[in-house]
Tab-separated table of C-alpha atoms and ligand atoms in Angstrom:
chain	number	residue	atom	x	y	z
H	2	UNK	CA	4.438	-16.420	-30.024
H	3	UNK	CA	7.220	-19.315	-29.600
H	4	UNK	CA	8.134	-17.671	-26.398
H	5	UNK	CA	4.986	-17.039	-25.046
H	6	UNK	CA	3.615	-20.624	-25.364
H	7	UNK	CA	7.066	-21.354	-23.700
H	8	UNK	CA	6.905	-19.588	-20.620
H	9	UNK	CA	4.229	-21.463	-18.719
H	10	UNK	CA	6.846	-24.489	-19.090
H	11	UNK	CA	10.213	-22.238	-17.741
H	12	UNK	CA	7.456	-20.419	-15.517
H	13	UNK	CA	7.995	-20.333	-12.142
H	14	UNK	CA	5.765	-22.472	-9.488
H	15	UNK	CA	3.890	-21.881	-6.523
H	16	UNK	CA	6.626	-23.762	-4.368
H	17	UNK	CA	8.990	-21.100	-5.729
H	18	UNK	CA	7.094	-18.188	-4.663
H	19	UNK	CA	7.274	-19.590	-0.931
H	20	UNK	CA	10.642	-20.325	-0.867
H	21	UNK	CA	11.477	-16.744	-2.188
H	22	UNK	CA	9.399	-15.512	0.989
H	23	UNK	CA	11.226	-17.893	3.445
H	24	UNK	CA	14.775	-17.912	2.282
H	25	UNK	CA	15.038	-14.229	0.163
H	26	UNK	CA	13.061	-12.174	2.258
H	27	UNK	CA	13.548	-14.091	6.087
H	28	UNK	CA	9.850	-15.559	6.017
H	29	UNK	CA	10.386	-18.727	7.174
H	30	UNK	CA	9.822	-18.775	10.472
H	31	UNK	CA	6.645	-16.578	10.268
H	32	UNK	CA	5.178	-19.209	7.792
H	33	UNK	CA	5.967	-21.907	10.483
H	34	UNK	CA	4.361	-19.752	13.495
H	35	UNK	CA	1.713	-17.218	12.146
H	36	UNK	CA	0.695	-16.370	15.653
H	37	UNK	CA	-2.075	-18.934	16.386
H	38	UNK	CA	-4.506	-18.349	18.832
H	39	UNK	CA	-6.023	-21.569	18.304
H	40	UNK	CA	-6.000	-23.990	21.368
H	41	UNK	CA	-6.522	-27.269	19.694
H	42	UNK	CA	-5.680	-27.238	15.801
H	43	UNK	CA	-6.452	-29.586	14.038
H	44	UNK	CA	-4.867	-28.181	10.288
H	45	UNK	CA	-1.997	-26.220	10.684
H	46	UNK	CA	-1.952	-22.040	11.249
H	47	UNK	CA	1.290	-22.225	8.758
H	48	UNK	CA	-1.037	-24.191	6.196
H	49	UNK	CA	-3.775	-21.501	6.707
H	50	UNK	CA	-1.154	-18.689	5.877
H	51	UNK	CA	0.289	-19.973	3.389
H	52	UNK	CA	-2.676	-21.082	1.300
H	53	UNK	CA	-4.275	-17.458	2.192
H	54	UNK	CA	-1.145	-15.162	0.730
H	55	UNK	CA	-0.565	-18.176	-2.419
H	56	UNK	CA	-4.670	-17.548	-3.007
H	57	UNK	CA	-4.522	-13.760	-2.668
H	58	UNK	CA	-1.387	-14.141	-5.284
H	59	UNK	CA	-3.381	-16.035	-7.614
H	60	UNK	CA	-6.156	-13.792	-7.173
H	61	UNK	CA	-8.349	-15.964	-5.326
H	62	UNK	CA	-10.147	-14.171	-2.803
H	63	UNK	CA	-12.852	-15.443	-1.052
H	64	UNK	CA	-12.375	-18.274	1.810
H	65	UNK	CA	-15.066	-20.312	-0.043
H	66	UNK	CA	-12.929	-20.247	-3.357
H	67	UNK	CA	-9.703	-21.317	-1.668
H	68	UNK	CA	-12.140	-24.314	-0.161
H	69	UNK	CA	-12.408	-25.170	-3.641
H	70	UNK	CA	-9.160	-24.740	-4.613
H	71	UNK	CA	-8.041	-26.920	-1.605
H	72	UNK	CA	-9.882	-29.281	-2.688
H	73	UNK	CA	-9.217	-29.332	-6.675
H	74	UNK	CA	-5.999	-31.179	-8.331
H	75	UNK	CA	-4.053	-28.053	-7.605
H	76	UNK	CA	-3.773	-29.375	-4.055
H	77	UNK	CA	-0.413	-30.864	-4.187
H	78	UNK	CA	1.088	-27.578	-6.258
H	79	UNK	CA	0.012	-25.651	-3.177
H	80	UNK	CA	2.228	-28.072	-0.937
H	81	UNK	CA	-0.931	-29.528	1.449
H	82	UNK	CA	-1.581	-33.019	2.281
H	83	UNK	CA	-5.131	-32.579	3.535
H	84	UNK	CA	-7.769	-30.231	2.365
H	85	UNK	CA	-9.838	-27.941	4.887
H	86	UNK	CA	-13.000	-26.120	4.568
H	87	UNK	CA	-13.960	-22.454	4.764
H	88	UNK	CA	-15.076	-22.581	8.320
H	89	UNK	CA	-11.548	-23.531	9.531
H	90	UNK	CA	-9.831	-19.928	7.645
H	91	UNK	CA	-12.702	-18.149	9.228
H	92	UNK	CA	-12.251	-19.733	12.820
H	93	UNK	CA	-8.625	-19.242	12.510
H	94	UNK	CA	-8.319	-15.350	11.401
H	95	UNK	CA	-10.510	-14.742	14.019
H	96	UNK	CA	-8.376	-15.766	16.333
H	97	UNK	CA	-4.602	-14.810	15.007
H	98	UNK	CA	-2.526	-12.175	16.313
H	99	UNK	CA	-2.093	-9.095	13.677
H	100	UNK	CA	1.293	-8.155	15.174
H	101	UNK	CA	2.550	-11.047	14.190
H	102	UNK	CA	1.868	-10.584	10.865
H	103	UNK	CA	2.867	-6.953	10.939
H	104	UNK	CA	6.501	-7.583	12.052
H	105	UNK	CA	6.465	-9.950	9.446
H	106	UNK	CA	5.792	-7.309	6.832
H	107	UNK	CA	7.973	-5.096	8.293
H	108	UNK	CA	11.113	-7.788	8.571
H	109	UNK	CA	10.639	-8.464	4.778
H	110	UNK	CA	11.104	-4.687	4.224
H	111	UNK	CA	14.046	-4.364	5.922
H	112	UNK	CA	15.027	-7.512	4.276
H	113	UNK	CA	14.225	-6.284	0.814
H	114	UNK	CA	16.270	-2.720	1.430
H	115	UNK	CA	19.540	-4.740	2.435
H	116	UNK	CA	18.474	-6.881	-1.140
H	117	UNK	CA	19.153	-3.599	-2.641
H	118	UNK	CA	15.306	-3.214	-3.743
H	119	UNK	CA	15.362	0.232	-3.375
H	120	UNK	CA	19.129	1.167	-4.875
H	121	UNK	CA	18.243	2.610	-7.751
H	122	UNK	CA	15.836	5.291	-5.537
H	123	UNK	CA	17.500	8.065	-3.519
H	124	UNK	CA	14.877	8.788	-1.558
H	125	UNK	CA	12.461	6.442	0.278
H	126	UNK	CA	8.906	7.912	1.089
H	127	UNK	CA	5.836	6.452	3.113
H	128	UNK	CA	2.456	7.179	1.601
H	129	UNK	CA	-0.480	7.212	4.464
H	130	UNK	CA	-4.121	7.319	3.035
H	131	UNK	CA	-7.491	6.099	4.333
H	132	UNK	CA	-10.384	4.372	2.611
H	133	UNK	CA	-13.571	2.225	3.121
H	134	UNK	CA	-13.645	-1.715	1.863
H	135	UNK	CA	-16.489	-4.465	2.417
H	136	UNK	CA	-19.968	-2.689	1.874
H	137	UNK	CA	-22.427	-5.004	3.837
H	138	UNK	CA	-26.178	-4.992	4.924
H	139	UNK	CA	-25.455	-7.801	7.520
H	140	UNK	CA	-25.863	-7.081	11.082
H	141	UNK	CA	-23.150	-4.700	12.060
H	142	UNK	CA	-19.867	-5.433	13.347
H	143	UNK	CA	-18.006	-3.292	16.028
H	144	UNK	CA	-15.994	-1.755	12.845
H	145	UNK	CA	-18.776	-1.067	10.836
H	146	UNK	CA	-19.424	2.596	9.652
H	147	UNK	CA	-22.811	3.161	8.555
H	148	UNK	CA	-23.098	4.796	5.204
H	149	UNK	CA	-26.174	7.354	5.576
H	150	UNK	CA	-27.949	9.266	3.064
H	151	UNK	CA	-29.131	13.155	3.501
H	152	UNK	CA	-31.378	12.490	4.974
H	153	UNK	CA	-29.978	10.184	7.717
H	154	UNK	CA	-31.094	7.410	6.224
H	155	UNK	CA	-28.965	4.544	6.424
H	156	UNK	CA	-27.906	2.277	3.291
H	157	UNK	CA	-25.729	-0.513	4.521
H	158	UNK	CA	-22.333	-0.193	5.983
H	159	UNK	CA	-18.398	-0.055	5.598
H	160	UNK	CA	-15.099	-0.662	6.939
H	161	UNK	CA	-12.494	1.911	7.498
H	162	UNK	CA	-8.822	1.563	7.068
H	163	UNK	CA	-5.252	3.616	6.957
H	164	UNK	CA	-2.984	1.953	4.752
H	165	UNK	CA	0.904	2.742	4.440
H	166	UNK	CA	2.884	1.730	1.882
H	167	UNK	CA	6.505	2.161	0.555
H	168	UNK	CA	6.582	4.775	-2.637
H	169	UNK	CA	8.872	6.405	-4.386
H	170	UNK	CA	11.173	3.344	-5.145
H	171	UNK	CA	10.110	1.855	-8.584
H	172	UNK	CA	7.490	-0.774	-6.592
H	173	UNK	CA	4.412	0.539	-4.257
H	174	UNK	CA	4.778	-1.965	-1.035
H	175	UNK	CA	2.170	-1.745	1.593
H	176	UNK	CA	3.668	-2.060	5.090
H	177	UNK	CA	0.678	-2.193	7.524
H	178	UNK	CA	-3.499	-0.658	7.970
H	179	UNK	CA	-5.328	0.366	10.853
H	180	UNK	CA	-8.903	-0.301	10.990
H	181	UNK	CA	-10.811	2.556	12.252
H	182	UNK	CA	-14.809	2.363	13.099
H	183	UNK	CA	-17.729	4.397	14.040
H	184	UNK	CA	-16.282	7.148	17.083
H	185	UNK	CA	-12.957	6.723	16.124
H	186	UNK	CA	-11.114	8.805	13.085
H	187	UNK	CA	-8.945	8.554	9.853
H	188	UNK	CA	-6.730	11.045	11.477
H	189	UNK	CA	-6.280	9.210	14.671
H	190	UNK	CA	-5.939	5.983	13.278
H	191	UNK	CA	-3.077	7.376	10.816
H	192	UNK	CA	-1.329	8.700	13.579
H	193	UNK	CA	-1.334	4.895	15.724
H	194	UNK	CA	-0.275	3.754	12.313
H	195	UNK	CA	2.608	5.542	11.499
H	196	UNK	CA	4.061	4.956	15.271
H	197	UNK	CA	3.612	1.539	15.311
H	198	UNK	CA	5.481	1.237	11.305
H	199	UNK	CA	8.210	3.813	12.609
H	200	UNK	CA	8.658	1.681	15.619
H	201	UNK	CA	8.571	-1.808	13.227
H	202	UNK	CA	11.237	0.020	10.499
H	203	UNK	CA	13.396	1.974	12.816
H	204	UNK	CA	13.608	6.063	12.771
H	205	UNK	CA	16.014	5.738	9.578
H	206	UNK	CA	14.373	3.440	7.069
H	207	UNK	CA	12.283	5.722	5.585
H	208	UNK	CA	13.357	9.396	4.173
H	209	UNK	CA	9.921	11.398	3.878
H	210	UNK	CA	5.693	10.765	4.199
H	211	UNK	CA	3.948	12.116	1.578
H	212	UNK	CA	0.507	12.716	1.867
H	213	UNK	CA	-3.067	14.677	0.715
H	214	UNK	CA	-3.901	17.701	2.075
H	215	UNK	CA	-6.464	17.046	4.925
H	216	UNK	CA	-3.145	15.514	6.371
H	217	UNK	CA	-1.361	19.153	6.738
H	218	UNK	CA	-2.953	19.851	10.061
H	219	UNK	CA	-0.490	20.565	13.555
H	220	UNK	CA	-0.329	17.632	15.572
H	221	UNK	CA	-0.242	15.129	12.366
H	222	UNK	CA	2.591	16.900	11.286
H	223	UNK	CA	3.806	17.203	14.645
H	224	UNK	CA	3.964	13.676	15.350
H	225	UNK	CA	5.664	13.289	12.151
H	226	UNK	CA	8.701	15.238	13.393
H	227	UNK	CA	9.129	13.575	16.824
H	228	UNK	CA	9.202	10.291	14.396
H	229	UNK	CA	11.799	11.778	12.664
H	230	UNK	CA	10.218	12.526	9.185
H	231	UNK	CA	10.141	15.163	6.692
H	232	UNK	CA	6.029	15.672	5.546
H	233	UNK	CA	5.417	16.503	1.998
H	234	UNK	CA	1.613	17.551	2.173
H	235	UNK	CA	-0.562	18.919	-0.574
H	236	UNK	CA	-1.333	22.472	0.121
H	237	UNK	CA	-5.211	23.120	0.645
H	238	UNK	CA	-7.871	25.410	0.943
H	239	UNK	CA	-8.485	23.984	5.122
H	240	UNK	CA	-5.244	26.383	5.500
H	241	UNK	CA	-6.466	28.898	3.978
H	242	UNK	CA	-4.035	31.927	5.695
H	243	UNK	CA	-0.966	30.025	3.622
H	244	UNK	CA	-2.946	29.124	0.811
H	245	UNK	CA	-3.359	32.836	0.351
H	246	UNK	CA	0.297	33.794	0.765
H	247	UNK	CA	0.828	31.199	-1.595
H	248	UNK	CA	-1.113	32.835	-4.302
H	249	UNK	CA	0.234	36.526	-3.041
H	250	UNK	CA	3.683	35.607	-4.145
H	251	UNK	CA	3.503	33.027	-6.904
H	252	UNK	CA	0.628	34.229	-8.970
H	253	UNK	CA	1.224	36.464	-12.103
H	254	UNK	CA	4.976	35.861	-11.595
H	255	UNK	CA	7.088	33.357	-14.226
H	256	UNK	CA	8.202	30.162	-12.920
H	257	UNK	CA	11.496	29.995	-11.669
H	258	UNK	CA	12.251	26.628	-13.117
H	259	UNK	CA	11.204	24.461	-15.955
H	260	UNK	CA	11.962	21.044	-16.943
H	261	UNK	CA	10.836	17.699	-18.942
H	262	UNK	CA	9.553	14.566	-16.761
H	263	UNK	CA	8.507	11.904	-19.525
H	264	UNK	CA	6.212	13.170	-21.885
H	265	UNK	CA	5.480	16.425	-19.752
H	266	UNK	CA	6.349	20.289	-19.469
H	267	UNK	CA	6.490	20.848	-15.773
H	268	UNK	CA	6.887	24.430	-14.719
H	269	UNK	CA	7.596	24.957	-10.983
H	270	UNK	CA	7.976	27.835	-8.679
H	271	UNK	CA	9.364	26.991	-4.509
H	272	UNK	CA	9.887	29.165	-1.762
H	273	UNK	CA	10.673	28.627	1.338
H	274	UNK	CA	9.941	31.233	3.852
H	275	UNK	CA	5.917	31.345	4.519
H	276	UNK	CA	4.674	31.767	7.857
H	277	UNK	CA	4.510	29.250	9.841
H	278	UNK	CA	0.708	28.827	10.957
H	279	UNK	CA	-0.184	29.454	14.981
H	280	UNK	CA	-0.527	26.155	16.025
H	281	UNK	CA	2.637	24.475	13.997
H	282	UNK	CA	5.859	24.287	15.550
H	283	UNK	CA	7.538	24.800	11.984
H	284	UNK	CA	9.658	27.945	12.061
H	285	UNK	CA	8.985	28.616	8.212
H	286	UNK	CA	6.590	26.545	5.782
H	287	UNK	CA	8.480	25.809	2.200
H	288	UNK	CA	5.818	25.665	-0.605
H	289	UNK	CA	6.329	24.485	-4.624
H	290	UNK	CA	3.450	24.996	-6.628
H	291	UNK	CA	3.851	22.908	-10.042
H	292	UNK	CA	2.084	23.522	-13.234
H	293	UNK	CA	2.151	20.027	-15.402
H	294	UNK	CA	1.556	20.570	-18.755
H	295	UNK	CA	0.566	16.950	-20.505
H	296	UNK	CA	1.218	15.495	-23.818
H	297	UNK	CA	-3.013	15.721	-24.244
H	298	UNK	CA	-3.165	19.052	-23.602
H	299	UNK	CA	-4.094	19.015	-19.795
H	300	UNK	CA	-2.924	21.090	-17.210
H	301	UNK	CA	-2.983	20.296	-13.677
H	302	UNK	CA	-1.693	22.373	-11.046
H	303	UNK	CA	-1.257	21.771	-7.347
H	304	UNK	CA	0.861	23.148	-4.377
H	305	UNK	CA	2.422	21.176	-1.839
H	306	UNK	CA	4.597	22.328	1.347
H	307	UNK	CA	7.031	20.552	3.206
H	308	UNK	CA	9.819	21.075	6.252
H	309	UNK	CA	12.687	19.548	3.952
H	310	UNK	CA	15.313	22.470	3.659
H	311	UNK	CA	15.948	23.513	-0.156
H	312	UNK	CA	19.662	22.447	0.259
H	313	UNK	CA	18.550	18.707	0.817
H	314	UNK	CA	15.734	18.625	-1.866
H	315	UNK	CA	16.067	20.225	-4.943
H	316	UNK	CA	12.411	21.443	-6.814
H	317	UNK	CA	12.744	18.347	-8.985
H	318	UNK	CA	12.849	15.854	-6.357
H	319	UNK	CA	10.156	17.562	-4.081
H	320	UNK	CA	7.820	17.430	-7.523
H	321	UNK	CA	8.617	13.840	-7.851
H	322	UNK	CA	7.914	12.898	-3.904
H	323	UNK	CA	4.823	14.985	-4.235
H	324	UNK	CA	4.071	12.787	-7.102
H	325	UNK	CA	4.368	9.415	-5.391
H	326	UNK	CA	1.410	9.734	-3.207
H	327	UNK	CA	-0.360	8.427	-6.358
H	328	UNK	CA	0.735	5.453	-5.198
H	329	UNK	CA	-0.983	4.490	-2.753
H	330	UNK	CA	-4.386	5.155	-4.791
H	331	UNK	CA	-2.946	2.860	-7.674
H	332	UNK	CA	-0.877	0.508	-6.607
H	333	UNK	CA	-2.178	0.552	-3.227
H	334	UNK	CA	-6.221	0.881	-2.811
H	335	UNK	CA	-6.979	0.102	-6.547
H	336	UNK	CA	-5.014	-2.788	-7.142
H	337	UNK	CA	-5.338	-4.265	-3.695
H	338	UNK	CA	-9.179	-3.817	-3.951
H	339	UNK	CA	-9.952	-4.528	-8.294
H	340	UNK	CA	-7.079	-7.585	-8.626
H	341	UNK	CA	-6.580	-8.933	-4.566
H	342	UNK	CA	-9.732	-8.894	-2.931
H	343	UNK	CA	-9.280	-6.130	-0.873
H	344	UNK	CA	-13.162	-5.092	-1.327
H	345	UNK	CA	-14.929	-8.601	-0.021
H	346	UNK	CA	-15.171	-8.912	3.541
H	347	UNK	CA	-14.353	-13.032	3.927
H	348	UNK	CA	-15.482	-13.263	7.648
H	349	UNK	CA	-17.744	-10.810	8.660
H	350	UNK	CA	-15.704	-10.279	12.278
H	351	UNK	CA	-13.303	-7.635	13.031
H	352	UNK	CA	-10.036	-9.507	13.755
H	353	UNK	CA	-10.482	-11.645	10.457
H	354	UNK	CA	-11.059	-9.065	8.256
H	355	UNK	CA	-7.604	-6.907	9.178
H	356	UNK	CA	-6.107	-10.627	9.379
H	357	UNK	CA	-7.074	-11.015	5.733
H	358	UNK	CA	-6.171	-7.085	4.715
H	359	UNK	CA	-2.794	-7.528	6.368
H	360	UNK	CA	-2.070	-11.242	4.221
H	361	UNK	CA	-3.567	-9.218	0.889
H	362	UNK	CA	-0.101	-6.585	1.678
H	363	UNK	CA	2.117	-9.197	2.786
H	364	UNK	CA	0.537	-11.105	-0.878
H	365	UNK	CA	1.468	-7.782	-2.874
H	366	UNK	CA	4.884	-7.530	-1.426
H	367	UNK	CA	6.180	-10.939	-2.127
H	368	UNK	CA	4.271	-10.903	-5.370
H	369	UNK	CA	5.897	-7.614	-6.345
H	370	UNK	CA	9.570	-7.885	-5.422
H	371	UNK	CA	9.294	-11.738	-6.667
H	372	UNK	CA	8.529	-10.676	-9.937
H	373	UNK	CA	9.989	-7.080	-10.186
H	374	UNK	CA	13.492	-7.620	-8.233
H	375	UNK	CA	14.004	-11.491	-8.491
H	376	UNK	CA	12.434	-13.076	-11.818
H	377	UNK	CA	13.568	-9.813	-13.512
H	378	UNK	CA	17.494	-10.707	-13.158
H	379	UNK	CA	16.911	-13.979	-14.932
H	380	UNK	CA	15.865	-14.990	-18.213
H	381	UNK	CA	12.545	-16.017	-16.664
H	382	UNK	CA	10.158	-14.558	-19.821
H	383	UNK	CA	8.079	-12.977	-16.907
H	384	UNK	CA	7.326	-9.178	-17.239
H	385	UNK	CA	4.090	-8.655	-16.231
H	386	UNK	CA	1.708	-9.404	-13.100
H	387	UNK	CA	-0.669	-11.218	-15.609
H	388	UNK	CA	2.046	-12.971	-17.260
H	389	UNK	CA	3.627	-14.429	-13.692
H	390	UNK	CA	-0.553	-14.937	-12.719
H	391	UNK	CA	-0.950	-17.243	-15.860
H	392	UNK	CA	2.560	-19.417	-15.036
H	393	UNK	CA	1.278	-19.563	-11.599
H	394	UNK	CA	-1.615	-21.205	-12.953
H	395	UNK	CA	-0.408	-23.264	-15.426
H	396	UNK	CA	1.904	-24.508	-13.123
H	397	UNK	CA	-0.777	-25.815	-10.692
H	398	UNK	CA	-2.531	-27.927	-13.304
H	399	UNK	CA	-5.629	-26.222	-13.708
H	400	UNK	CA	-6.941	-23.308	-16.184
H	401	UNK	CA	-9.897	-23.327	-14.252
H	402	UNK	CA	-8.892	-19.163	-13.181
H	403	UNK	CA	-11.051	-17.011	-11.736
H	404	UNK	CA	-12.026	-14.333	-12.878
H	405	UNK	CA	-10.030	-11.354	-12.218
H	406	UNK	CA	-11.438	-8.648	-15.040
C	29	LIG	ZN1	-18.563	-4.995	9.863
């Protein structure tokens, strides 16, 4: 108890937190010039910012809340002389650049691998998934989907994203999303994604993409080679030619290797010389299927292929990639939507709302490698996100904390 009533006191402050961004992972001069596309501002766009990724940190996430937290007693922990009103973050997402922001994101990456974040990791993978945020029954915006019934009735309407992220390395960080709406596709958008984040992190930053199986078609995998990735894709029945050869040669045999991973029995069998489909450029297709048996008494079973060659990925480490790309649903899509606000649209207009998704990742990294790869080399007392969110608000002088259950 003595050292949890202590830690609010030795707790680190809001005014930490930024200058970790600015001086330990180079954000300084993207705080100072967002990429306002404001002619005449009256409060500053590095204000804006700032308050925005603090608020998503302490899990405030609407614009109206941070208006109320601008103007509360917490004011002067937040580092802001004057306090501005809701209508000023909405006029002001609207009108910032998102590639600003996203070579922001990807220069604290980079800056984060040469902080050895990732040291302990010999492989570092890119998850790609898609989802659907902001349920409304306003008046459309160009991005929004409408969400129709059977019978083509339609029931309100949602926003479309592809989100990458960083797994694989002991932390999930999300690099970038691309909105997608009504005549445009998950698959297409995924595909402008990952050229635009292998053009932000450089052909080498990155050592595989994992991702689910509606992923495994030609040209995504395709344009994951020219990038120069290895794909580790779960294996499903929309192939169903190599899903078949699959079963012809691992079914009713024993597995050909077995080992422990935590609490679990994981039995695994991995070739690598199916066919190649017609329209894949592959020469062979390697394939593991893994049987997990858990502590509980479940089984789950899955197959995965990939173009890595067996003598650069052993079974274990393919079964651990395939693995990761429960990242992105956990640490990624759940978290950012049940703890950051990922789920409420702020400003109903298209540039504001991938404004605010983009400051939710850049929120998630900083929050993440300040607590898991800075506080945790110092005798800080913080271990957990809920720990670091109650210091945070200790610190600014108010338990007035929203709720976050
Ligand atoms: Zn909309």
């Amino acid at each position: 108890m003595a050292q949890t009533a202590a830690t609010p006191l030795t707790g680190p402050h809001v005014s930490r937190i930024h200058n970790y961004a600015c001086h330990c992972l180079g954000l300084k001069s993207y705080f100072q010039q967002p990429g306002d596309g404001r002619a005449h501002p009256h409060i500053s766009a590095s204000d804006l910012v700032c308050v925005v990724v603090i608020g998503r940190i302490l899990r405030v996430t609407s614009f109206l809340r941070l208006e109320w937290l601008v103007h509360s007693q917490a004011r002067a922990g937040l580092g802001l002389k004057a306090p501005f009103g809701d209508d000023v973050l909405a006029y002001c997402t609207e009108r910032m650049d998102p590639e600003t922001t996203r070579l922001a994101l990807a220069a604290a990456l980079h800056q984060a691998k040469r902080n050895k974040a990732f040291e302990n990791s010999r492989f570092i993978g890119l998850a790609v998934d898609g989802t659907g945020a902001g349920r409304t029954y306003k008046e459309p915006c160009p991005l929004c989907d409408p969400i129709k019934d059977a019978k083509g009735e339609v029931h309100g309407s949602l926003h479309h994203f592809v989100l990458i992220s960083v797994v694989g390395v002991g932390l999930t960080l999300p690099i970038d999303v691309e909105p997608y709406g009504p005549g445009d596709s998950e698959y297409a958008a995924a595909q402008r994604l990952l050229r635009r984040v292998i053009d932000h992190l450089g052909p080498r930053f990155a050592d595989y993409l994992v991702a689910d199986g509606e992923y495994a078609t030609a040209p995504f995998l395709h344009t994951a080679g020219e990038l120069g990735l290895p794909v580790v894709a779960r294996l499903k029945e929309n192939l169903p030619l190599l899903a078949a050869a699959v079963r012809a040669r691992f079914d009713g045999q024993p597995p050909q290797a077995e080992f422990r991973e935590g609490d679990d029995r994981v039995e695994i069998w991995d070739y690598d010389h199916f066919d190649s489909w017609e329209t894949l450029n592959w020469p062979e297709v390697r394939v593991l299927r893994y049987r997990q048996y858990k502590r509980d008494g479940t089984v789950v079973e899955a197959e995965w292929l990939t173009d890595f060659a067996i003598a650069k990925l052993g079974s274990l480490s393919f079964y651990r990639m395939a693995k990761s790309r429960w990242e992105i649903e956990n640490q990624g899509f759940n978290d950012g939507k049940n703890r950051y606000g990922m789920e409420h649209i702020c400003h109903h207009e298209p540039n504001s709302i991938l404004i605010v998704w983009l400051l939710i990742l850049l929120a998630l990294v900083i929050e993440r490698l300040y607590r898991l790869r800075y506080l945790h080399r110092g005798e800080h007392g913080i271990r957990s996100a809920m720990n670091l969110l109650d210091s945070l608000w200790l610190s600014l002088g108010t338990r007035n904390r929203p709720d976050t259950s």
